[in-house]
Coordinates of C-alpha atoms and ligand atoms in Angstrom, one line a residue:
M1 CA 143.9 127.8 113.6
S2 CA 142.8 127.3 110.0
Y3 CA 141.7 124.1 108.2
E4 CA 145.0 124.2 106.2
E5 CA 147.0 124.0 109.5
D6 CA 145.1 121.5 111.6
G7 CA 142.7 119.7 109.1
V8 CA 139.7 120.6 111.2
L9 CA 136.8 122.4 109.5
E10 CA 135.3 125.5 111.0
L11 CA 131.8 126.8 110.3
E12 CA 133.4 129.6 108.3
D13 CA 134.8 127.1 105.9
L14 CA 131.4 125.8 104.9
N15 CA 128.5 126.9 102.7
L16 CA 125.7 126.8 105.3
P17 CA 122.0 127.3 104.9
S18 CA 120.5 130.5 106.3
E19 CA 119.1 130.6 109.9
E20 CA 115.6 130.9 108.3
R21 CA 116.1 127.7 106.3
L22 CA 117.4 125.8 109.3
K23 CA 114.3 126.8 111.2
K24 CA 112.1 125.2 108.5
G25 CA 113.3 121.7 109.0
P26 CA 116.0 119.1 108.2
T27 CA 118.6 119.8 105.6
A28 CA 121.8 118.2 104.4
I29 CA 125.0 119.9 105.3
I30 CA 127.9 119.1 103.0
E31 CA 131.3 119.4 104.6
C32 CA 133.4 118.7 101.4
I33 CA 135.8 121.5 100.5
E34 CA 138.8 120.0 98.8
N35 CA 137.9 119.9 95.1
I36 CA 138.5 116.2 94.9
P37 CA 137.4 114.4 91.7
C38 CA 134.2 112.8 93.2
N39 CA 130.5 113.2 92.6
P40 CA 128.3 110.3 93.8
C41 CA 126.4 112.7 96.0
V42 CA 125.0 114.4 92.9
D43 CA 123.5 111.2 91.5
A44 CA 122.3 110.0 94.9
C45 CA 119.9 112.9 95.5
P46 CA 116.4 112.0 94.3
F47 CA 115.5 115.7 94.4
N48 CA 118.4 117.1 92.3
A49 CA 119.4 119.3 95.2
I50 CA 123.1 118.7 94.8
S51 CA 125.0 119.9 91.8
M52 CA 128.4 120.5 90.4
E53 CA 129.5 121.6 86.9
K54 CA 132.7 119.6 86.7
I55 CA 133.8 116.6 88.8
T56 CA 136.4 118.6 90.7
D57 CA 134.0 121.3 91.8
I58 CA 132.8 121.5 95.4
P59 CA 129.3 120.2 95.5
E60 CA 126.6 122.8 95.8
I61 CA 123.4 122.2 97.6
D62 CA 120.1 123.9 96.9
Y63 CA 118.6 124.2 100.3
E64 CA 115.2 124.9 98.9
K65 CA 115.1 121.6 97.1
C66 CA 116.7 119.5 99.9
I67 CA 114.2 117.9 102.2
G68 CA 116.8 116.3 104.5
C69 CA 115.9 112.7 103.5
G70 CA 119.5 111.6 104.1
T71 CA 119.8 109.4 101.0
C72 CA 123.0 111.2 100.0
I73 CA 124.8 110.4 103.3
P74 CA 125.8 106.7 102.6
A75 CA 126.6 107.6 99.0
C76 CA 129.5 109.8 100.1
P77 CA 132.9 108.0 100.3
G78 CA 134.3 110.9 102.2
L79 CA 131.7 110.7 105.0
A80 CA 131.2 114.4 104.5
I81 CA 127.5 114.7 104.4
F82 CA 125.2 115.2 107.5
V83 CA 121.6 116.0 107.9
V84 CA 120.8 118.5 110.6
D85 CA 117.4 119.5 112.0
I86 CA 117.3 122.3 114.5
S87 CA 113.7 123.2 113.9
R88 CA 112.5 121.6 117.1
E89 CA 113.3 121.9 120.8
K90 CA 116.3 119.4 120.4
A91 CA 118.6 119.1 117.5
M92 CA 118.6 115.9 115.4
I93 CA 121.8 115.1 113.5
T94 CA 122.2 112.2 111.1
I95 CA 125.7 111.1 110.6
P96 CA 127.5 108.5 108.5
Y97 CA 128.9 105.8 110.8
E98 CA 131.3 103.0 109.8
F99 CA 132.6 101.9 113.2
L100 CA 131.6 98.9 115.4
P101 CA 129.7 98.4 117.5
I102 CA 126.7 99.9 115.7
P103 CA 124.6 101.6 118.3
E104 CA 120.9 100.8 118.9
I105 CA 117.9 103.0 119.2
G106 CA 117.7 104.5 122.6
D107 CA 121.4 104.1 123.4
K108 CA 123.1 107.0 125.2
V109 CA 126.4 107.8 123.3
K110 CA 129.1 110.4 123.5
A111 CA 128.7 113.2 121.0
L112 CA 132.0 114.4 119.3
D113 CA 132.8 117.6 117.6
R114 CA 134.8 118.0 114.3
K115 CA 138.1 117.5 116.2
G116 CA 136.8 114.2 117.7
E117 CA 136.5 115.7 121.2
I118 CA 133.6 114.7 123.4
V119 CA 131.3 117.8 123.7
S120 CA 128.0 116.3 125.0
E121 CA 125.8 113.3 125.6
A122 CA 123.5 112.2 122.8
K123 CA 120.6 109.8 122.4
V124 CA 120.3 107.5 119.4
I125 CA 117.0 108.1 117.7
R126 CA 117.3 106.1 114.5
V127 CA 119.8 103.6 112.9
K128 CA 119.8 102.7 109.3
K129 CA 122.1 99.8 108.2
N130 CA 123.1 100.2 104.6
E131 CA 124.4 97.6 102.1
N132 CA 127.6 99.5 101.5
K133 CA 128.3 99.4 105.3
T134 CA 128.2 103.2 105.6
N135 CA 125.4 103.2 108.1
T136 CA 123.5 106.3 109.1
V137 CA 122.8 107.1 112.8
T138 CA 120.5 109.8 113.9
I139 CA 121.1 111.3 117.3
E140 CA 119.4 113.9 119.5
V141 CA 121.4 116.6 121.2
N142 CA 120.8 119.9 122.8
K143 CA 119.9 122.5 120.2
E144 CA 123.1 124.5 120.5
M145 CA 125.1 121.4 119.5
G146 CA 123.4 121.0 116.2
M147 CA 126.2 122.6 114.1
I148 CA 129.0 121.4 116.4
V149 CA 128.5 117.6 116.8
R150 CA 129.6 115.5 113.8
N151 CA 130.4 112.1 115.2
I152 CA 129.6 109.8 118.1
K153 CA 131.5 107.4 120.4
V154 CA 129.6 104.3 121.3
V155 CA 130.5 102.9 124.7
K156 CA 129.0 99.5 125.4
Ligands
LIG1 S1 119.3 115.0 102.2 FE1 118.0 114.1 100.6 S2 117.1 115.8 99.5 FE2 118.8 116.6 100.7 S3 120.6 116.6 99.4 FE3 120.6 114.7 100.5 S4 119.5 113.2 99.2 FE4 119.0 115.3 98.4
LIG2 S1 130.3 112.3 97.4 FE1 131.1 113.2 99.3 S2 133.3 113.5 99.0 FE2 132.4 113.1 97.0 S3 132.0 115.2 96.2 FE3 130.1 114.5 97.2 S4 130.3 115.3 99.3 FE4 132.4 115.4 98.4

């Protein structure tokens, strides 16, 4: 089923980095495809890795400039930016997180796919509380889940 039919993005809908780039280290993945008038991601990146010509363009990311710092994640009101690192034995995914409770480092949480379905277990590696309440949570999952998991469910 396509994104237009069910609202769920598939990998084919996205402009993804090459396998070679993914092996080099963390990079932002921008899952924003709707040409909405929005651009805080462009200004948020200290490395000028995100660009767009006009405000209704889809943001473009230069994967050679992106170092995967995650600064752009809380700047995105659409919660559409993730940082993925599949260069190691386990995948690390940093997600925007606005729910409560906020997980803590070391917590075991449920990992959800783009449909919101539980697809695996995840371990919380890092939590960054941000002033605008769009916190960022980094989780560790099995490598094959790196491009599948995009949210978490915290069960306390
Ligand atoms: S992760 Fe960091 S370097 Fe990459 S696009 Fe976002 S702000 Fe820029
Ligand atoms: S800030 Fe987020 S929603 Fe806005 S253009 Fe950038 S990626 Fe899309």
